[in-house]
Short mmCIF file of C-alpha atoms in Angstrom, two decimals:
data_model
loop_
_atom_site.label_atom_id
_atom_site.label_comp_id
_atom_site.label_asym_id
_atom_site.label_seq_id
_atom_site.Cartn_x
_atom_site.Cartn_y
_atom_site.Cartn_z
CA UNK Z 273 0.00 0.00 0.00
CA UNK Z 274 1.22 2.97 -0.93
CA UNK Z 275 1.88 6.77 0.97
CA UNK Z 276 0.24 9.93 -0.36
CA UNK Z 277 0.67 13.36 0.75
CA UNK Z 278 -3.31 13.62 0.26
CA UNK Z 279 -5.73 11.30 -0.46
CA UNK Z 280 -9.02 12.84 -1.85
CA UNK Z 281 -12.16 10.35 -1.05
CA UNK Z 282 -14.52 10.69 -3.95
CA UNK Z 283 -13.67 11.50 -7.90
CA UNK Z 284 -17.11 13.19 -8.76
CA UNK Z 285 -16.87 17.38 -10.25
CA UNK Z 286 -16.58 18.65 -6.56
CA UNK Z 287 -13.50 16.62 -6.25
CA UNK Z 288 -11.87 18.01 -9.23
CA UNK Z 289 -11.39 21.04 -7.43
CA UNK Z 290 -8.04 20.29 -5.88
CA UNK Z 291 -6.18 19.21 -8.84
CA UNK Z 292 -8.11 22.80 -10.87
CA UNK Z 293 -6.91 24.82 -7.78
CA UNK Z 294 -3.57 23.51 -7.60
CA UNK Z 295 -3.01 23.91 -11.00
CA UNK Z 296 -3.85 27.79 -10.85
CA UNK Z 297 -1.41 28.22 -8.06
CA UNK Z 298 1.28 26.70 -10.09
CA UNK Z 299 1.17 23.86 -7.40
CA UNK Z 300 -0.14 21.07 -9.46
CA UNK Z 301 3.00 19.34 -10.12
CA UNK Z 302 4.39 19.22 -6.74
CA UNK Z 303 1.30 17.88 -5.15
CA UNK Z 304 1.19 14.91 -7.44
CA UNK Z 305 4.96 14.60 -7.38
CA UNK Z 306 4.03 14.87 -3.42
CA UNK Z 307 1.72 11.96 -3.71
CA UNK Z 308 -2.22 12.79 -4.74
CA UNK Z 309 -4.75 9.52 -4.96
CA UNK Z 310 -8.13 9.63 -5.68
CA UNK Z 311 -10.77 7.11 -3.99
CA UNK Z 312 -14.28 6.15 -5.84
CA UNK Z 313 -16.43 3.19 -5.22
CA UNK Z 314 -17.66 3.70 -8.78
CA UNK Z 315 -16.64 -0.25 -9.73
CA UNK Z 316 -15.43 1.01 -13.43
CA UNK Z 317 -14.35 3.97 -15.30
CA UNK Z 318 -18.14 4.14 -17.74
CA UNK Z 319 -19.75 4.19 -13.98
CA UNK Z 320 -17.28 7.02 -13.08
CA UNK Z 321 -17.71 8.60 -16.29
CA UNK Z 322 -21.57 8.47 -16.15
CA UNK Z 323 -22.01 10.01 -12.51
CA UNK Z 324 -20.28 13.53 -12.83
CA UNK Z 325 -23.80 15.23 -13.85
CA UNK Z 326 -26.12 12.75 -15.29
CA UNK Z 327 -29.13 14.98 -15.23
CA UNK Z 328 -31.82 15.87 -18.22
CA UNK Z 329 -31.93 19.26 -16.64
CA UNK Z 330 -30.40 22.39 -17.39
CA UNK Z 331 -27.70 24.36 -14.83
CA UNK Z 332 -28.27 27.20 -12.36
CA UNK Z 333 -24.94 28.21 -13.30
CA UNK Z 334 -24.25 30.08 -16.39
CA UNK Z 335 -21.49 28.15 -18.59
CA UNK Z 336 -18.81 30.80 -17.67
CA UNK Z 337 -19.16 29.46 -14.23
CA UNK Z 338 -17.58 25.85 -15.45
CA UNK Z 339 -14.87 27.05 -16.88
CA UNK Z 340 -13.35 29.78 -14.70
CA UNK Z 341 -11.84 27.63 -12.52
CA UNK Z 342 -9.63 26.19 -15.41
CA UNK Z 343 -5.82 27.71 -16.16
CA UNK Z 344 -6.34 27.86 -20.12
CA UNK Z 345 -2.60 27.93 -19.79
CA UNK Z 346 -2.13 25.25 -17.46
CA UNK Z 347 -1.54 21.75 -17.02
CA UNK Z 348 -5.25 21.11 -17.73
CA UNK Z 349 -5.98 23.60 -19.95
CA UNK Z 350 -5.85 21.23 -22.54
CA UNK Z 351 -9.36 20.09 -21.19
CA UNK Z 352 -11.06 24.09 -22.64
CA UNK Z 353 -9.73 23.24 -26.35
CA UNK Z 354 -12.15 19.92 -26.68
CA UNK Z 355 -15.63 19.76 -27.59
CA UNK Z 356 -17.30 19.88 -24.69
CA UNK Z 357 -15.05 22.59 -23.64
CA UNK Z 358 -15.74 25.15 -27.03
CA UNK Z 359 -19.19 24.13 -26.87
CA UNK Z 360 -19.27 25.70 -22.96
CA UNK Z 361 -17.59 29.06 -24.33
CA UNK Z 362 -20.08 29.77 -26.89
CA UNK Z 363 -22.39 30.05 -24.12
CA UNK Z 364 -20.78 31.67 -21.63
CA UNK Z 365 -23.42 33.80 -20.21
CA UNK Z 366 -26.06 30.99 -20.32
CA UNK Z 367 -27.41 27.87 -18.68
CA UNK Z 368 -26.72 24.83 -20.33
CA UNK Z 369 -27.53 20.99 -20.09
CA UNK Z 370 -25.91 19.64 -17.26
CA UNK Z 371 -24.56 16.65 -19.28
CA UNK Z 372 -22.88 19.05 -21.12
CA UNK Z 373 -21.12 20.07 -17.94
CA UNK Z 374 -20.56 16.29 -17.24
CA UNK Z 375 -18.99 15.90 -20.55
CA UNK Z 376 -16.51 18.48 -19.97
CA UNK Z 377 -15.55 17.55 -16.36
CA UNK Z 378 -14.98 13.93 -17.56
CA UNK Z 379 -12.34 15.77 -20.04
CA UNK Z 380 -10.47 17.52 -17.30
CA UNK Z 381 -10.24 14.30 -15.08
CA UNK Z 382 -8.85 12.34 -18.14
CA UNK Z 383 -6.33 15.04 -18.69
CA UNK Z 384 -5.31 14.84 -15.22
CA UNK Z 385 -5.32 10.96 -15.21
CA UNK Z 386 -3.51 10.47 -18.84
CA UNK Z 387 -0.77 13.61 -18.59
CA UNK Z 388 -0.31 14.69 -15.00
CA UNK Z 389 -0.95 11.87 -12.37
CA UNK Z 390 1.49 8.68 -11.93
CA UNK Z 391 -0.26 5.41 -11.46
CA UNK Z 392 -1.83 4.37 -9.53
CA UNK Z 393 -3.52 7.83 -8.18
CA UNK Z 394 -6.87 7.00 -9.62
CA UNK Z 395 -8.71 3.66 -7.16
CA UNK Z 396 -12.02 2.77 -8.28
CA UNK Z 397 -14.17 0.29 -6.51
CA UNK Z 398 -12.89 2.50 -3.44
CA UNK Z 399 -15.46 2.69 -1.02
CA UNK Z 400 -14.36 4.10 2.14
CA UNK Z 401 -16.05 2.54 5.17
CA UNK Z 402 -13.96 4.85 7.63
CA UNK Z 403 -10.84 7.24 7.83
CA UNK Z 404 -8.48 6.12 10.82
CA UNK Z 405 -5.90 8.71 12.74
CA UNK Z 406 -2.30 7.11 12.89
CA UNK Z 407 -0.42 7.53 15.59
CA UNK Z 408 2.07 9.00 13.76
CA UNK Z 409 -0.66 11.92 12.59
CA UNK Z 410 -1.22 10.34 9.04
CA UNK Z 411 -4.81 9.13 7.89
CA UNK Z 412 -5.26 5.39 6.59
CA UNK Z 413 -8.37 4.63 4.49
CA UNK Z 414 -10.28 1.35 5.24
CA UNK Z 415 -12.84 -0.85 3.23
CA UNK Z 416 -16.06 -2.51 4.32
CA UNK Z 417 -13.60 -5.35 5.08
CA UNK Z 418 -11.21 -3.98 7.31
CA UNK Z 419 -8.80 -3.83 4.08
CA UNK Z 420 -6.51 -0.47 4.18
CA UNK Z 421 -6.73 1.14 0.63
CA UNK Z 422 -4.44 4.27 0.92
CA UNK Z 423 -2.73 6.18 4.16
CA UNK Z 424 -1.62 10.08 3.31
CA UNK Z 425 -0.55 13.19 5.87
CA UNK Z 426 -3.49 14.74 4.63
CA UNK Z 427 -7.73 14.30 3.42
CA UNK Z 428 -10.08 15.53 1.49
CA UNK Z 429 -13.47 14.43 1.95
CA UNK Z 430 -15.32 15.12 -1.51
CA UNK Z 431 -18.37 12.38 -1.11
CA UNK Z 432 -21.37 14.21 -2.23
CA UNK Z 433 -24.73 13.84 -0.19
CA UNK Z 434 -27.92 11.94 -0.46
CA UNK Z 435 -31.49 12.98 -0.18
CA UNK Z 436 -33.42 11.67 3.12
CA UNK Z 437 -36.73 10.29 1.99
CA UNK Z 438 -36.97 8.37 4.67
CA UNK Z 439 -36.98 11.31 7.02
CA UNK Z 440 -39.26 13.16 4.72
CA UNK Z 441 -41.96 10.39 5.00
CA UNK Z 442 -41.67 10.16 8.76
CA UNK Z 443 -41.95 14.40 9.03
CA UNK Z 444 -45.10 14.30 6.51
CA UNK Z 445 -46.76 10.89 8.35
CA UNK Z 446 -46.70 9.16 4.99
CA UNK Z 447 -45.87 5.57 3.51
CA UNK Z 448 -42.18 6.03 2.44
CA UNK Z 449 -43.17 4.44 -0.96
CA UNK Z 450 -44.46 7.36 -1.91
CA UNK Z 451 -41.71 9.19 -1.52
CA UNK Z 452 -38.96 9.28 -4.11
CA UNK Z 453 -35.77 11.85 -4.30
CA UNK Z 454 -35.53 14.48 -6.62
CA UNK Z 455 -32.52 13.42 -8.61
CA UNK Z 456 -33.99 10.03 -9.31
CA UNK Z 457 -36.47 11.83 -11.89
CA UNK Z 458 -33.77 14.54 -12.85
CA UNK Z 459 -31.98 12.00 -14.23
CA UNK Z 460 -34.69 11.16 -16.79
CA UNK Z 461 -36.50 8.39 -14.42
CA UNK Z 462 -39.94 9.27 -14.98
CA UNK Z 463 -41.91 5.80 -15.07
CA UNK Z 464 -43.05 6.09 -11.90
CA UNK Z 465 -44.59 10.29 -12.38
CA UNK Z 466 -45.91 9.49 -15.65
CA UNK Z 467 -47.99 6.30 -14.47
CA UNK Z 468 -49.29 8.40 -11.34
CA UNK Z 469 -50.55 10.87 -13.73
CA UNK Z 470 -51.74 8.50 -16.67
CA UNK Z 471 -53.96 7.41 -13.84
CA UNK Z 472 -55.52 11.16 -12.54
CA UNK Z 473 -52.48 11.45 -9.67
CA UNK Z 474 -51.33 14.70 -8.38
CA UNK Z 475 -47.74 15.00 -7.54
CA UNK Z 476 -46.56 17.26 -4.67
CA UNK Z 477 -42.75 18.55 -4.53
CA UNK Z 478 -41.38 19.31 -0.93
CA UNK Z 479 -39.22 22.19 -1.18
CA UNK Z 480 -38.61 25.43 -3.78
CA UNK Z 481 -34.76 24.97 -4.68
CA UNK Z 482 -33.30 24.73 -7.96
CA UNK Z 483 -33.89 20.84 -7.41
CA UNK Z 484 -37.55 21.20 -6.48
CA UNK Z 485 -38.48 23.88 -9.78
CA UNK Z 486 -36.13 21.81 -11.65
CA UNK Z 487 -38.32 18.75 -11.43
CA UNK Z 488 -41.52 20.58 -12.49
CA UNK Z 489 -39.97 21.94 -15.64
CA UNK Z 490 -38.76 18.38 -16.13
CA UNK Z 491 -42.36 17.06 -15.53
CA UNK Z 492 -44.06 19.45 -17.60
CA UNK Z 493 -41.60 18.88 -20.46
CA UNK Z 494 -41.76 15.42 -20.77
CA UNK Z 495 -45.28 14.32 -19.72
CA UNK Z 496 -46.88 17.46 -19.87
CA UNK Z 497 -49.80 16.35 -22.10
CA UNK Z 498 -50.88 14.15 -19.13
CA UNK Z 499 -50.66 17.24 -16.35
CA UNK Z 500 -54.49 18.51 -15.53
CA UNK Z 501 -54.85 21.45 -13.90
CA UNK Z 502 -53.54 21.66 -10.51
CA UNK Z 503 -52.03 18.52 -10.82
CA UNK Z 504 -48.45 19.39 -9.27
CA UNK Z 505 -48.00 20.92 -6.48
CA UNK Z 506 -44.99 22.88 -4.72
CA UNK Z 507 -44.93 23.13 -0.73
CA UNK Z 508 -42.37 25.77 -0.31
CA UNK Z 509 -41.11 27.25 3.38
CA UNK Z 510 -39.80 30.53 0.94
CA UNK Z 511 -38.98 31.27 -2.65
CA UNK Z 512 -35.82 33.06 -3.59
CA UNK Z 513 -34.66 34.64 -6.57
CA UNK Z 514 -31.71 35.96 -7.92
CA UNK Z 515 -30.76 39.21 -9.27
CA UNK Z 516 -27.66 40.96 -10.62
CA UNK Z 517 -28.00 43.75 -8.51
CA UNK Z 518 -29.93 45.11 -5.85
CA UNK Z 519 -31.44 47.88 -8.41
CA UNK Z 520 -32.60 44.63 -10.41
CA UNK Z 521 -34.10 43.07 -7.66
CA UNK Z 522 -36.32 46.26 -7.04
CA UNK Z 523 -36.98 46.95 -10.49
CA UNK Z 524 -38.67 43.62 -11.08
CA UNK Z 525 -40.49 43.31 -7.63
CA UNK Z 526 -39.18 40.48 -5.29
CA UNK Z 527 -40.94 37.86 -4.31
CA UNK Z 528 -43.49 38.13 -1.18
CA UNK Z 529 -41.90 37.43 2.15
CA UNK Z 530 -38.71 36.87 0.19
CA UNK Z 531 -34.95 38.02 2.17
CA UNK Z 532 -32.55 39.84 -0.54
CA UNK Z 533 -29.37 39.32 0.30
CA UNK Z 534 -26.49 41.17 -1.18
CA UNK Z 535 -23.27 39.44 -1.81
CA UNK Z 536 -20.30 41.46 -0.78
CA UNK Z 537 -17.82 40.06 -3.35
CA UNK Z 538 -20.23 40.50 -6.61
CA UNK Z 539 -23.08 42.59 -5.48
CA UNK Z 540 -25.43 40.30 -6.59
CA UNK Z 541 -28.72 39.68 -4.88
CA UNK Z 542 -29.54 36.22 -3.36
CA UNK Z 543 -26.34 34.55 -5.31
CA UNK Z 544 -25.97 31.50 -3.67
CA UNK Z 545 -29.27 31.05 -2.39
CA UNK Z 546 -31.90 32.03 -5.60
CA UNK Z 547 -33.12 30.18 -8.46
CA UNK Z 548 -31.52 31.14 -11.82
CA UNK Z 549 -32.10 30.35 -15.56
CA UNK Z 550 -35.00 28.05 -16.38
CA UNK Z 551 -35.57 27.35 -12.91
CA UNK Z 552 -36.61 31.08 -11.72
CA UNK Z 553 -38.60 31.44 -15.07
CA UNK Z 554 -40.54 28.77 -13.75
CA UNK Z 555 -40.96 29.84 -10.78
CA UNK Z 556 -42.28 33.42 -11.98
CA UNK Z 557 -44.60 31.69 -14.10
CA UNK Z 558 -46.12 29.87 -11.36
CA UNK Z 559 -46.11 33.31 -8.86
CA UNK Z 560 -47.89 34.92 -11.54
CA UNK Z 561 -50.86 32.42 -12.31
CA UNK Z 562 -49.30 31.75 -16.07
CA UNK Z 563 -48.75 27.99 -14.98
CA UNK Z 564 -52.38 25.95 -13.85
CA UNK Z 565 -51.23 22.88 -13.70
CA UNK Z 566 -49.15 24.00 -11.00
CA UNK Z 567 -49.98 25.59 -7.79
CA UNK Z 568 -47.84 26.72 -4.67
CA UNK Z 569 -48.60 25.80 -1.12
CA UNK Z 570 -46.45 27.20 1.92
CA UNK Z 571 -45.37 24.74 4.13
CA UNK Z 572 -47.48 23.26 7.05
CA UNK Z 573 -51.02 25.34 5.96
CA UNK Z 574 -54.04 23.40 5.62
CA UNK Z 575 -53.49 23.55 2.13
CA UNK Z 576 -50.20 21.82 2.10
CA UNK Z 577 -51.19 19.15 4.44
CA UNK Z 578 -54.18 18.62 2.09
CA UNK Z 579 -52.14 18.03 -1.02
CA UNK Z 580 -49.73 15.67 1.03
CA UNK Z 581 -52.57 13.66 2.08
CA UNK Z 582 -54.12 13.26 -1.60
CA UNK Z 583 -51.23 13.03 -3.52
CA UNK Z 584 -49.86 9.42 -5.32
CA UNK Z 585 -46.39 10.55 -5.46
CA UNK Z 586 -44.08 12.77 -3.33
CA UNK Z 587 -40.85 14.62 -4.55
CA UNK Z 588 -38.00 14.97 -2.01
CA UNK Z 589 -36.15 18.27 -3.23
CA UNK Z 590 -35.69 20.02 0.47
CA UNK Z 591 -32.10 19.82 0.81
CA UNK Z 592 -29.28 16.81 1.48
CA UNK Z 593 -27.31 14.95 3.73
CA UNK Z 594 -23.50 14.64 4.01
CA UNK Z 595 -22.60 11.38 2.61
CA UNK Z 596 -20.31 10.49 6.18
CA UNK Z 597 -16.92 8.92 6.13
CA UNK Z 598 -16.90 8.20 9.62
CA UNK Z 599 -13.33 9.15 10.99
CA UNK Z 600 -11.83 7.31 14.56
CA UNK Z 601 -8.90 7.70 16.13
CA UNK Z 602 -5.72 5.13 15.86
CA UNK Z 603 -7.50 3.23 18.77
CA UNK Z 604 -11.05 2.91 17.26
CA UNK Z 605 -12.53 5.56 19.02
CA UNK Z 606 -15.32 7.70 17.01
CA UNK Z 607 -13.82 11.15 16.14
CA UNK Z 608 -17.50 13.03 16.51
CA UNK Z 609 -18.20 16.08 13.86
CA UNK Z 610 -19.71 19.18 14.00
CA UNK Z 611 -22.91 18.79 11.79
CA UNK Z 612 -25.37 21.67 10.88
CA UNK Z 613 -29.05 21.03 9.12
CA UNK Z 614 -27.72 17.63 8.24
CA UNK Z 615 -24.38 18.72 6.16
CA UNK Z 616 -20.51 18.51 8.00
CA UNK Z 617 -19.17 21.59 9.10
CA UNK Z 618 -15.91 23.11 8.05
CA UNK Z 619 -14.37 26.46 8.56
CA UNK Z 620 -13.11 29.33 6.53
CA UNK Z 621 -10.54 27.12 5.39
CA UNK Z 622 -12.62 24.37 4.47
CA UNK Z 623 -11.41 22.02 7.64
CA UNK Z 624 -13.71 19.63 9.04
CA UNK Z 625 -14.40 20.76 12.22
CA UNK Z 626 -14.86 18.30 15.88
CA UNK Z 627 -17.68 18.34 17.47
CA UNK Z 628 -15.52 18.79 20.60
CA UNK Z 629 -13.44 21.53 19.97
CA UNK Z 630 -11.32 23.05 16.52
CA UNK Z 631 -10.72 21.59 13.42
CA UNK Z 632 -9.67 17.74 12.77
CA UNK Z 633 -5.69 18.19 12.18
CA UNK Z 634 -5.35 17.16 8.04
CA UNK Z 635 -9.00 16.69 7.11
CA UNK Z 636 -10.13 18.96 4.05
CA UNK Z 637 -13.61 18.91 2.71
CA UNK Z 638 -15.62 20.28 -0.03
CA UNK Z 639 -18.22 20.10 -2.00
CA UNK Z 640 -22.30 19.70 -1.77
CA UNK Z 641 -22.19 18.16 1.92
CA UNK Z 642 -19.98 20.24 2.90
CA UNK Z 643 -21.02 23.61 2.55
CA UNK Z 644 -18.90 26.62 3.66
CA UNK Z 645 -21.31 29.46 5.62
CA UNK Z 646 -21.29 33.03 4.69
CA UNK Z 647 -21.25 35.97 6.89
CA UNK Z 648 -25.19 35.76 6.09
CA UNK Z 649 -25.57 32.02 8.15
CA UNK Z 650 -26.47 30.38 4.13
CA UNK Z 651 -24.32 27.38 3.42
CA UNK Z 652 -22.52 28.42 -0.49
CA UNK Z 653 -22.87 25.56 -3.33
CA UNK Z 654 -22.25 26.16 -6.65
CA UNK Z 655 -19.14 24.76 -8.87
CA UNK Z 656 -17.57 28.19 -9.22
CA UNK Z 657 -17.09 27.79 -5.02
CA UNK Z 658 -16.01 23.91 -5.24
CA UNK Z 659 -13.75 24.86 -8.09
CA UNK Z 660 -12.94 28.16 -6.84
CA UNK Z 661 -12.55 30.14 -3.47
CA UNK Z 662 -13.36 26.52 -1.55
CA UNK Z 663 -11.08 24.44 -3.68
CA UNK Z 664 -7.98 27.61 -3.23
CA UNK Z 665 -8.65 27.04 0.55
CA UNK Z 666 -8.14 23.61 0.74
CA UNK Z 667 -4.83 23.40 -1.80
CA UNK Z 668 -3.90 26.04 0.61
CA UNK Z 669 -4.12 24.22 3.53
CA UNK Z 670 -2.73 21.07 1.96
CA UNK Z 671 0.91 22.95 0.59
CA UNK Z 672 0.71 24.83 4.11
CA UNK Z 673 3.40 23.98 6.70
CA UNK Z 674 0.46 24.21 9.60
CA UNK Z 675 -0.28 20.88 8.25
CA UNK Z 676 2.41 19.25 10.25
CA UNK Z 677 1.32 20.76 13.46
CA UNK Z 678 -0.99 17.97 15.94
CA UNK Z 679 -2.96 20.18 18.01
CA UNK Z 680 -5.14 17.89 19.85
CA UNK Z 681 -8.41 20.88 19.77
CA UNK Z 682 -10.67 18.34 18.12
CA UNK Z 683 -10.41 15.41 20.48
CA UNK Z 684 -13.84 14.96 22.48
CA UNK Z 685 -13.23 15.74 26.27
#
């Protein structure tokens, strides 16, 4: 088994991130020359290939957004000059499909694989079970079986989250088979919707994110010659748009009961926490009455528990879980972590914090279950963060001398 400097436990787009970042800072090669692995329980390369963004949806990210955090002169520049890379800059200022974006991403990681990284740096069929602290400070990976897979000085956790439909159906009092998560239909699985509404069904969707609007766009696409009148239904605890500017966002009229909050860096309105693109067109057209077949209910009024109660089919799109790597220490013992509304914490500098105390010494994190928390208390997604300011943070901390230090902060008392 071989040492890494880092070992980076997952290979999907938020992962990608530390090789883009490094590569900015002119970093790239010494961090694979350092010793940089990648660990994915995806059992083949197609399966790898398939899972970076296989959704029949369009982005809430303009195109630009995919390819700023790529050096054009860099060591995966090379990536920006192929299709799916030209195709992206003709459509810079736009939304585009997210397979699109897939397409692209699977051309930087095969760059990366095929022209920077040594073999073996790439382990599929990798699925961590837990992270354990040496003694000596270092991090070993482990399997289901107990087998070690990698140890490295340093982690990053990039495992993606899941949707709790389970929880959903116990909140809502309802037979869990009626739930089903968002992505499962945003990937193009729409047996199930179309034969609820072949049949007179209605279809409610719990929660107004770019998931939740997402799906009814998808729905109304694809099957909506079968959608009556009131047939979907959104149960929404707020609505938020975005807006370039705060002169924008009172020009068109926000949203009742809807927060606007400015970013500091950009000046745009609601950045990281409003619907964009086809998803807030949607959305308007529903606010405005243009859309019958859908209707809005606010969360826990009559009205929503009604449409819970009659509907066939229920669509999880209210947020995700962390997808845990539980980490224990060189004894066994559970290493507890901060968690907040179901996601890890980590810092400013994108460190996983304890539950006990300060950050876990050499464990990095980012991406969708790991969300780093503005000034304004909302957790930032978007790939521009997990390629960009997030990703700079953690190749930061990984090249940083501080990594050698073994404050014992996050140790439970």
């Amino acid at each position: 088994m071989r040492g890494y400097h880092c070992q980076v436990v997952g290979f999907g787009a938020a992962a990608l991130g530390v090789p883009l970042a490094a590569d900015r800072a002119g970093r790239l090669g010494w961090l694979s020359d350092a010793g940089l692995c990648f660990l994915d329980a995806a059992p083949d390369r197609a399966r790898l290939l398939d899972s970076r963004f296989p959704y029949a949806i369009h982005s809430n990210s303009r195109a630009g957004d995919f390819l700023e955090g790529v050096r054009p002169d860099g060591a995966l520049g090379p990536a920006l000059r192929m299709p799916a890379g030209r195709e992206l800059s003709l459509s810079a200022e736009q939304p585009v499909p997210l397979r699109l974006v897939g397409r692209f991403l699977n051309d930087v990681s095969t760059v990366l694989e095929q022209e920077v990284l040594p073999d073996p740096a790439v382990l599929l069929g990798a699925r961590v079970a837990e992270l354990r602290h040496d003694e000596d400070g270092g991090w070993t990976s482990l399997g289901a079986d107990g087998r070690e897979l990698a140890t490295s000085a340093t982690v990053v956790l990039a495992t993606g989250a899941w949707e709790d439909t389970a929880r959903t159906a116990r909140d809502l009092d309802v037979d869990p088979e009626r739930v089903v998560g968002s992505a499962e239909l945003l990937t193009g699985s729409l047996d199930r919707a179309a034969g609820v509404l072949r049949g007179g069904g209605r279809i409610v969707v719990i929660g107004a994110s770019h998931s939740g609007f997402a799906t009814v766009e998808l729905l109304l696409e694809k099957l909506g010659h079968r959608v009556t009148a009131g047939a979907i239904t959104v149960v929404h605890r707020s609505l938020a748009l975005s807006y370039d500017s705060m002169t924008r966002a009172r020009a068109e009229g926000s949203l009742p009961g809807q927060t606007l909050t400015v970013c500091p860096d950009s000046g745009r309105v609601n950045r990281f926490s409003g619907l964009r693109g086809r998803s807030r067109q949607m959305c308007q057209r529903v606010v405005r009455g243009l859309e019958p077949r859908v209707r809005l209910c606010a969360a826990g009024s009559p009205e929503a528990r009604r449409a819970t109660a009659d509907s066939a089919l229920l669509v999880h799109a209210s947020g995700y879980r962390t997808a845990e790597v539980p980490l224990r220490t060189a004894a066994g013992e559970p290493i507890p972590v901060r968690v907040r509304r179901g996601t890890t914490v980590v810092d400013d500098g994108c460190r996983v914090l304890s539950r006990h105390g300060g950050p876990v010494p050499g464990v990095f994190a980012l991406g969708l279950g790991y969300p780093r928390t503005g000034d304004d208390g909302v957790g930032r997604v978007g790939i521009n963060l997990f390629h960009g300011t997030d990703a700079d943070r953690v190749v930061m901390g990984l090249t940083s001398a501080r990594n050698n230090e073994r404050a014992p902060s996050w140790q439970g008392r």
